[in-house]
Coordinates of C-alpha atoms in Angstrom, one line a residue:
Chain A
M227 CA -31.1 14.7 1.0
A228 CA -31.5 11.1 2.1
E229 CA -28.3 9.2 2.2
E230 CA -28.2 6.4 -0.3
V231 CA -25.6 3.8 0.4
V232 CA -25.1 0.6 -1.7
L233 CA -22.4 -2.0 -1.2
L234 CA -21.6 -4.3 -4.1
D235 CA -20.0 -7.3 -2.5
F236 CA -19.4 -11.1 -2.5
W237 CA -20.2 -12.9 0.7
P238 CA -16.8 -14.7 1.3
S239 CA -14.7 -11.7 0.4
P240 CA -12.6 -10.5 3.4
F241 CA -12.4 -7.1 1.7
G242 CA -16.1 -6.8 1.5
M243 CA -16.4 -7.7 5.1
R244 CA -14.2 -4.7 6.1
S245 CA -16.7 -2.3 4.6
R246 CA -19.6 -4.2 6.1
I247 CA -18.1 -3.9 9.6
A248 CA -17.3 -0.2 9.1
L249 CA -20.9 0.5 8.0
A250 CA -22.3 -1.5 10.9
E251 CA -20.0 0.3 13.4
K252 CA -21.4 3.6 12.3
G253 CA -25.0 2.3 12.2
I254 CA -25.4 3.2 8.5
K255 CA -28.4 1.7 6.6
Y256 CA -27.3 0.4 3.2
E257 CA -28.4 -1.8 0.5
Y258 CA -26.3 -5.0 0.1
K259 CA -26.0 -6.3 -3.4
E260 CA -24.5 -9.8 -3.9
E261 CA -22.4 -10.1 -7.0
D262 CA -21.9 -13.2 -9.1
L263 CA -18.3 -12.9 -10.0
R264 CA -18.6 -15.2 -12.9
N265 CA -21.3 -12.9 -14.3
K266 CA -20.5 -9.4 -13.1
S267 CA -23.4 -6.9 -13.2
A268 CA -23.5 -3.9 -15.5
L269 CA -23.5 -1.8 -12.3
L270 CA -20.3 -3.3 -11.0
L271 CA -18.5 -2.8 -14.4
Q272 CA -19.7 0.8 -14.6
M273 CA -18.8 1.6 -11.0
N274 CA -15.4 0.0 -11.0
P275 CA -14.2 0.0 -14.7
V276 CA -10.5 -0.1 -13.8
H277 CA -10.5 -3.3 -11.7
K278 CA -14.0 -4.7 -12.1
K279 CA -13.8 -5.9 -8.5
I280 CA -15.8 -5.9 -5.4
P281 CA -16.4 -4.4 -2.9
V282 CA -17.7 -1.1 -4.3
L283 CA -19.3 1.4 -2.0
I284 CA -21.8 3.6 -3.8
H285 CA -22.6 6.7 -1.9
N286 CA -25.4 8.9 -3.4
G287 CA -24.5 7.4 -6.8
K288 CA -20.8 7.9 -6.5
P289 CA -18.5 4.9 -6.3
V290 CA -15.6 4.4 -3.8
C291 CA -13.4 1.5 -4.7
E292 CA -10.8 -0.4 -2.6
S293 CA -11.8 -1.7 0.8
L294 CA -9.4 0.2 3.0
I295 CA -10.2 3.4 1.1
Q296 CA -13.9 2.7 1.7
V297 CA -13.3 2.2 5.4
Q298 CA -11.4 5.5 5.6
Y299 CA -14.1 7.3 3.6
I300 CA -16.9 5.9 5.9
D301 CA -14.8 7.0 8.9
E302 CA -14.5 10.5 7.5
V303 CA -18.0 11.0 6.3
W304 CA -19.7 9.5 9.4
H305 CA -17.2 10.9 11.8
D306 CA -19.6 11.5 14.7
K307 CA -19.8 7.9 15.7
A308 CA -17.3 5.1 16.5
P309 CA -14.1 6.6 15.1
L310 CA -11.9 3.9 13.5
L311 CA -8.7 5.9 12.9
P312 CA -6.9 7.6 15.7
S313 CA -6.7 11.4 15.6
D314 CA -2.9 11.5 16.3
P315 CA -1.0 11.6 13.1
Y316 CA 1.7 9.2 14.3
Q317 CA -0.8 6.7 15.6
K318 CA -2.6 7.1 12.3
A319 CA 0.6 6.3 10.4
T320 CA 1.1 3.2 12.5
A321 CA -2.4 2.0 11.9
R322 CA -2.0 2.5 8.1
F323 CA 1.3 0.7 8.2
W324 CA -0.2 -2.4 9.7
A325 CA -3.3 -2.3 7.5
D326 CA -0.9 -2.2 4.6
Y327 CA 1.0 -5.1 6.1
V328 CA -2.2 -7.2 6.2
D329 CA -2.9 -6.4 2.6
K330 CA 0.6 -7.2 1.5
K331 CA 1.2 -10.4 3.5
I332 CA -1.8 -12.0 5.1
Y333 CA -4.1 -12.3 2.0
D334 CA -1.4 -13.5 -0.4
L335 CA 0.3 -15.9 2.1
G336 CA -3.1 -17.3 3.2
S337 CA -4.1 -17.8 -0.4
R338 CA -0.9 -19.8 -1.1
V339 CA -1.7 -22.0 1.9
W340 CA -5.0 -23.2 0.4
K341 CA -3.9 -23.1 -3.3
T342 CA -0.7 -25.2 -3.0
K343 CA 0.5 -28.5 -1.7
G344 CA 3.6 -30.3 -0.8
E345 CA 6.8 -28.3 -0.3
E346 CA 5.2 -25.1 -1.7
Q347 CA 2.5 -25.3 0.9
A348 CA 5.0 -26.0 3.7
T349 CA 6.8 -22.8 2.8
A350 CA 3.6 -20.9 2.5
K351 CA 2.5 -22.1 5.9
K352 CA 5.8 -21.2 7.6
E353 CA 5.7 -17.7 6.1
F354 CA 2.0 -17.3 6.9
I355 CA 2.5 -18.2 10.6
E356 CA 5.6 -15.9 10.8
S357 CA 3.5 -13.0 9.5
L358 CA 0.7 -13.8 11.9
K359 CA 3.1 -13.8 14.8
L360 CA 4.5 -10.4 13.8
I361 CA 1.2 -8.8 13.7
E362 CA 0.1 -10.6 16.9
K363 CA 2.9 -8.7 18.7
E364 CA 1.4 -5.4 17.7
I365 CA -1.7 -6.1 19.9
G366 CA 0.4 -5.9 23.0
D367 CA -1.7 -5.7 26.2
K368 CA -4.5 -3.9 24.5
P369 CA -7.9 -5.5 23.8
Y370 CA -7.8 -4.4 20.2
F371 CA -5.2 -3.1 17.8
G372 CA -7.2 0.2 18.1
G373 CA -6.8 0.3 21.9
E374 CA -9.9 0.1 24.0
S375 CA -12.2 0.0 21.0
L376 CA -12.3 -1.5 17.5
G377 CA -10.0 0.4 15.2
Y378 CA -8.8 0.6 11.6
V379 CA -6.4 -2.4 11.9
D380 CA -9.0 -4.5 13.6
V381 CA -11.4 -3.9 10.8
A382 CA -8.7 -4.5 8.2
F383 CA -7.7 -7.8 9.7
I384 CA -10.6 -9.5 11.5
P385 CA -12.3 -10.6 8.2
F386 CA -9.5 -13.1 7.6
Y387 CA -10.5 -14.8 10.8
S388 CA -13.5 -16.2 8.9
W389 CA -11.0 -17.9 6.6
F390 CA -8.8 -19.4 9.4
Y391 CA -10.7 -22.7 9.6
A392 CA -10.3 -23.1 5.9
Y393 CA -6.5 -22.3 6.1
E394 CA -6.1 -24.8 9.0
K395 CA -8.0 -27.6 7.3
C396 CA -6.1 -27.1 4.0
G397 CA -2.8 -26.7 5.6
N398 CA -3.3 -29.2 8.4
F399 CA -2.2 -26.9 11.2
S400 CA -3.6 -24.9 14.2
I401 CA -3.4 -21.2 14.2
E402 CA -4.4 -21.0 17.8
A403 CA -1.5 -23.3 18.8
E404 CA 0.9 -20.9 17.1
C405 CA -0.8 -17.6 17.9
P406 CA -3.1 -17.9 21.0
K407 CA -3.1 -14.2 21.6
L408 CA -4.3 -13.5 18.1
I409 CA -7.2 -16.0 18.5
A410 CA -8.2 -14.4 21.8
W411 CA -8.3 -11.0 20.0
A412 CA -10.4 -12.5 17.2
K413 CA -12.9 -14.0 19.6
R414 CA -13.1 -10.7 21.4
C415 CA -13.9 -8.9 18.1
M416 CA -16.5 -11.6 17.2
Q417 CA -18.4 -10.6 20.4
K418 CA -19.2 -7.3 18.7
E419 CA -22.4 -7.3 16.7
S420 CA -20.9 -5.3 13.9
V421 CA -18.3 -8.0 13.4
A422 CA -20.4 -11.1 14.1
K423 CA -23.0 -10.1 11.6
S424 CA -20.5 -9.1 8.9
L425 CA -18.5 -12.4 8.9
P426 CA -19.8 -15.6 7.3
D427 CA -19.7 -18.9 9.1
Q428 CA -16.2 -20.5 8.9
Q429 CA -17.5 -23.9 7.8
K430 CA -19.4 -22.1 4.9
V431 CA -16.1 -20.4 3.9
Y432 CA -14.3 -23.8 4.0
D433 CA -17.0 -25.3 1.8
F434 CA -16.5 -22.4 -0.6
I435 CA -12.7 -23.0 -0.7
L436 CA -13.2 -26.7 -1.4
Q437 CA -15.4 -25.7 -4.3
M438 CA -12.7 -23.3 -5.5
K439 CA -10.0 -26.0 -5.2
K440 CA -12.1 -28.3 -7.3
H441 CA -12.7 -25.6 -9.9
F442 CA -8.9 -24.8 -10.1
G443 CA -8.0 -28.5 -10.1
I444 CA -6.1 -28.4 -6.9
E445 CA -6.3 -31.6 -4.9
Chain B
M14 CA 6.2 0.4 14.9
R15 CA 8.6 0.0 17.9
F16 CA 10.7 2.9 18.8
N17 CA 11.5 2.4 22.4
A18 CA 15.2 1.9 21.6
L19 CA 15.4 5.4 20.3
E20 CA 15.7 7.1 23.7
S21 CA 19.2 5.7 23.8
M22 CA 19.8 7.0 20.3
S23 CA 19.1 10.7 21.1
F24 CA 22.7 11.7 20.6
F25 CA 23.5 9.7 17.5
T26 CA 25.1 11.4 14.6
S27 CA 24.4 10.1 11.1
N28 CA 27.0 7.8 9.9
N29 CA 26.7 8.5 6.2
T30 CA 25.6 12.0 5.4
N31 CA 27.0 12.7 2.0
V32 CA 23.9 14.7 1.0
N33 CA 23.1 17.2 3.7
R34 CA 20.0 19.1 2.5
G35 CA 19.3 21.6 5.1
S36 CA 20.1 20.0 8.4
T37 CA 18.8 21.9 11.4
R38 CA 22.1 21.4 13.3
K39 CA 23.3 24.4 15.3
S40 CA 26.9 25.1 15.9
T41 CA 27.1 24.4 19.6
N42 CA 29.1 22.0 21.6
L43 CA 26.0 19.9 22.4
P44 CA 25.1 17.4 19.6
T45 CA 21.6 18.2 18.3
M46 CA 19.2 15.9 16.6
A47 CA 17.7 17.0 13.3
V48 CA 14.0 17.0 13.7
V49 CA 13.4 15.3 10.3
K50 CA 15.6 12.6 8.8
L51 CA 15.2 10.6 5.6
F52 CA 16.9 7.3 5.0
G53 CA 17.0 6.5 1.3
T54 CA 18.9 5.6 -1.8
W55 CA 19.7 8.1 -4.5
L56 CA 17.9 6.3 -7.3
S57 CA 14.7 5.1 -5.7
P58 CA 11.4 6.6 -6.9
Y59 CA 9.9 5.9 -3.5
V60 CA 12.6 8.1 -1.9
Y61 CA 12.0 10.9 -4.3
R62 CA 8.3 10.9 -3.5
V63 CA 9.2 11.8 0.1
I64 CA 11.8 14.3 -0.9
W65 CA 9.3 16.2 -3.1
A66 CA 6.7 16.2 -0.4
L67 CA 9.1 17.6 2.1
K68 CA 10.3 20.3 -0.3
L69 CA 6.8 21.2 -1.3
K70 CA 6.0 21.8 2.3
G71 CA 9.3 23.7 2.9
I72 CA 10.5 21.2 5.5
S73 CA 14.2 20.9 6.3
Y74 CA 15.6 17.5 6.7
E75 CA 18.8 15.5 6.9
Y76 CA 19.3 12.9 4.2
I77 CA 21.1 9.6 5.0
E78 CA 22.2 7.5 2.0
E79 CA 21.8 3.7 2.6
D80 CA 23.8 1.0 0.9
L81 CA 21.1 -1.7 0.4
S82 CA 23.8 -4.4 0.1
N83 CA 25.0 -3.4 3.5
K84 CA 22.0 -2.0 5.5
S85 CA 22.9 0.1 8.5
P86 CA 21.9 -1.0 12.0
L87 CA 19.8 2.1 12.2
L88 CA 17.7 1.2 9.2
L89 CA 17.1 -2.3 10.5
Q90 CA 16.1 -0.9 13.8
Y91 CA 13.7 1.7 12.3
N92 CA 12.2 -0.7 9.8
P93 CA 12.5 -4.1 11.3
I94 CA 9.4 -5.5 9.4
H95 CA 10.3 -4.6 5.8
K96 CA 14.0 -3.5 6.2
K97 CA 13.4 -1.1 3.3
I98 CA 13.9 2.5 2.4
P99 CA 12.5 5.2 2.5
V100 CA 12.2 5.6 6.3
L101 CA 11.3 9.0 7.7
L102 CA 12.3 9.8 11.2
H103 CA 10.4 12.6 12.8
D104 CA 11.3 13.6 16.4
G105 CA 12.9 10.2 16.7
K106 CA 9.9 8.3 15.6
P107 CA 10.2 6.2 12.4
I108 CA 7.5 6.0 9.7
C109 CA 7.8 3.4 7.0
E110 CA 6.3 2.8 3.5
S111 CA 6.4 5.8 1.2
T112 CA 2.6 6.3 0.9
V113 CA 2.2 6.1 4.7
I114 CA 5.0 8.6 5.0
L115 CA 3.4 11.0 2.4
R116 CA 0.1 10.9 4.3
Y117 CA 1.9 11.6 7.6
I118 CA 3.8 14.5 6.1
D119 CA 0.6 15.9 4.7
E120 CA -1.1 15.7 8.1
I121 CA 1.7 17.0 10.3
W122 CA 2.5 20.0 7.9
P123 CA -0.8 21.1 6.4
Q124 CA 0.6 23.9 4.3
N125 CA 0.4 23.2 0.6
P126 CA -2.0 20.3 1.0
L127 CA -1.2 17.2 -1.1
L128 CA -4.7 15.7 -1.0
P129 CA -8.1 17.1 -1.7
A130 CA -10.1 18.3 1.3
D131 CA -13.4 16.8 0.2
P132 CA -13.8 13.2 1.4
Y133 CA -15.0 11.9 -1.9
D134 CA -12.3 13.6 -4.0
R135 CA -9.8 12.3 -1.5
A136 CA -11.1 8.8 -1.9
V137 CA -10.7 9.1 -5.6
A138 CA -7.1 10.4 -5.2
L139 CA -6.3 7.6 -2.8
F140 CA -7.6 5.1 -5.3
W141 CA -5.1 6.3 -7.9
I142 CA -2.3 6.4 -5.4
K143 CA -3.0 2.8 -4.5
F144 CA -3.2 1.9 -8.2
A145 CA 0.2 3.5 -8.7
D146 CA 1.6 1.7 -5.7
D147 CA 0.2 -1.7 -6.7
K148 CA 1.8 -1.3 -10.2
S149 CA 5.2 -0.1 -8.9
P150 CA 6.8 -3.6 -8.8
L151 CA 6.4 -3.5 -12.6
L152 CA 9.4 -1.1 -12.7
S153 CA 12.0 -3.5 -11.4
K154 CA 10.3 -6.5 -13.2
L155 CA 10.9 -4.7 -16.4
Y156 CA 14.6 -4.5 -16.1
R157 CA 15.0 -7.8 -14.4
T158 CA 13.4 -9.8 -17.2
E159 CA 13.9 -10.6 -20.9
G160 CA 12.2 -12.4 -23.7
E161 CA 8.7 -13.8 -23.1
E162 CA 8.8 -13.0 -19.4
Q163 CA 9.5 -9.3 -20.2
Q164 CA 6.8 -9.2 -22.8
A165 CA 4.3 -10.2 -20.2
V166 CA 5.5 -7.3 -18.0
V167 CA 5.3 -4.9 -21.0
K168 CA 1.7 -6.0 -21.5
E169 CA 0.9 -5.1 -17.8
W170 CA 2.6 -1.7 -18.3
L171 CA 0.4 -1.0 -21.3
E172 CA -2.7 -1.9 -19.3
M173 CA -1.6 0.5 -16.6
L174 CA -1.0 3.3 -19.1
E175 CA -4.4 2.6 -20.7
A176 CA -6.1 2.9 -17.3
M177 CA -4.4 6.2 -16.7
E178 CA -5.3 7.5 -20.1
E179 CA -8.9 6.4 -20.1
H180 CA -9.9 6.9 -16.5
A181 CA -7.4 8.9 -14.4
L182 CA -6.7 12.0 -16.5
I183 CA -9.8 13.9 -17.1
E184 CA -9.7 16.2 -20.2
G185 CA -8.1 19.5 -19.6
K186 CA -6.5 18.8 -16.2
K187 CA -2.9 19.8 -16.2
F188 CA -2.1 17.5 -13.2
F189 CA -3.9 14.8 -11.3
G190 CA -4.1 17.5 -8.6
G191 CA -5.6 20.1 -10.9
D192 CA -3.5 23.2 -11.5
E193 CA -0.9 22.0 -9.1
I194 CA 0.7 18.7 -8.4
N195 CA -0.5 16.6 -5.5
M196 CA 0.1 13.2 -4.0
V197 CA -1.3 11.4 -7.0
D198 CA 1.1 13.1 -9.4
I199 CA 3.9 12.2 -7.0
A200 CA 2.7 8.6 -6.8
F201 CA 2.9 8.2 -10.6
C202 CA 6.5 9.5 -10.8
M203 CA 7.9 6.2 -12.1
V204 CA 5.8 6.7 -15.3
A205 CA 7.2 10.2 -15.8
Y206 CA 10.9 9.5 -15.3
W207 CA 12.0 6.0 -14.4
L208 CA 10.1 4.2 -17.2
G209 CA 11.9 6.2 -19.9
L210 CA 15.3 5.4 -18.5
I211 CA 14.6 1.7 -18.4
E212 CA 13.2 1.8 -21.9
D213 CA 16.5 3.3 -23.0
F214 CA 19.0 0.9 -21.5
A215 CA 16.8 -2.2 -22.0
G216 CA 16.1 -1.3 -25.6
L217 CA 12.3 -1.2 -25.3
K218 CA 9.7 1.1 -26.6
I219 CA 6.6 0.8 -24.4
F220 CA 5.5 4.4 -24.1
E221 CA 4.4 5.9 -27.4
P222 CA 3.2 9.5 -26.9
H223 CA 0.7 9.4 -29.7
K224 CA -1.0 6.3 -28.1
F225 CA -1.2 8.0 -24.7
P226 CA -1.7 11.8 -25.4
R227 CA -3.0 12.7 -22.0
V228 CA -0.3 10.8 -20.1
S229 CA 2.2 12.3 -22.4
A230 CA 1.1 15.8 -21.7
W231 CA 1.0 15.1 -18.0
I232 CA 4.6 13.8 -18.1
Q233 CA 5.8 17.0 -19.7
N234 CA 3.9 19.1 -17.2
F235 CA 5.1 17.0 -14.2
K236 CA 8.8 17.2 -15.2
S237 CA 8.5 21.0 -15.7
V238 CA 7.5 21.6 -12.1
P239 CA 10.6 23.2 -10.5
V240 CA 10.6 21.1 -7.3
I241 CA 10.5 17.9 -9.5
K242 CA 12.9 19.2 -12.2
D243 CA 15.5 20.2 -9.6
N244 CA 15.3 17.0 -7.6
L245 CA 15.7 14.0 -9.9
P246 CA 18.5 11.4 -9.8
D247 CA 21.3 12.0 -12.2
T248 CA 20.3 10.5 -15.6
D249 CA 23.7 9.4 -16.8
K250 CA 24.7 7.9 -13.4
M251 CA 21.4 6.0 -13.2
F252 CA 21.5 4.8 -16.8
A253 CA 25.0 3.4 -16.3
L254 CA 24.2 1.7 -12.9
M255 CA 20.9 0.2 -14.0
K256 CA 22.3 -1.1 -17.3
H257 CA 25.1 -2.7 -15.4
R258 CA 22.7 -4.2 -12.9
R259 CA 20.5 -5.6 -15.7
E260 CA 23.5 -7.2 -17.4
M261 CA 24.7 -8.8 -14.1
L262 CA 21.2 -10.1 -13.4
L263 CA 20.6 -11.6 -16.8
T264 CA 24.1 -13.1 -16.9
S265 CA 23.7 -14.8 -13.5
K266 CA 20.2 -16.1 -14.6
S267 CA 21.6 -17.8 -17.6
N268 CA 24.6 -19.3 -15.7

């Protein structure tokens, strides 16, 4: 049976980018469907009735929801190429821990940086940088979090790089100044085709954020 | 996770083992290290998730009770990022975050598997485990709030229960895992036990069995499983402590 893979997505979503990268790493052909989140399609509502969110990966008509679960699913089903998770259980646990850390800290703290101002923003910036520094340590001397090749944590985290310019402009700070090793890692990832073609242009993301700020009435 | 300091800890003895559930210590003169250790607190649902998984797999472990108001140096060393329990120590290596721990346990000890073998079924199971995890802050929010703030939390609880009722529990399934409990059942434990306790001491009525018949049946089934039934925190002790904590919290808020 021919494999049918569809990805319901929204172009600036870092979560959608994760699945795009995983699919590209494995060389999987799929249909990309852009969702208008102000006018969600019947398909999206049917495939993700609990959260009504993107991304949704639809494999032969069956939906997989939640980006990290999609990445793990893709890794398991198309296991013969470009493994993303290590085979050693302890290393796997470490990778899951850090992917979970990205979910718990990076997205929320980053959001607070562009959504707030004044003292609230100053606090958000401080905590955001602290969390970036913590995760930066985890790279160590390796080229990627996954070691010699792109791995689970790389895929989980690199999408946020496309939002860095927006965070920096909104928060008036430089991430590279604070975390040079992290930026070096990000640029290394961007040299991979699977990453480069999955991430939107940083200026485009910034323009999108500006629109969002206007929409939410944030200065 | 860093564990390079553990080489120096190879002869450590636990400082606070009031619950020694099957330590692998031998009676020799040499100090031995239990292969599996669990750092926890006696009332945390996250800790019980790990306890049940270990017991379902028949794994002996040493339990170390932590005082969260005075965290041990070991805990801070093993979980420097979050400084939370549970932490599982296996052959000196720490694993943190209860769901990460559960998946690790399931992979290291494959007997009595806690997740489906089929990748798609597993993806569905993981979806519900994440759902349960994402909602778990609602538990402490419930007993830490009152009035309008609490009503907002109650609304979220009802939405969670509705999702479970409509989408998670397919007609006829005894457990999320089918005929036996699996990681999804374990992940939803706060619904089965901790919610009821908080309802009692906070004077709330969130869960009405007739509104959620499937969830209600699942709760009864879950609590009847021997490994669950025999390993739950003492109800009276928990009731008293949580009630006291809630009173202290609300008093300090209004002062």
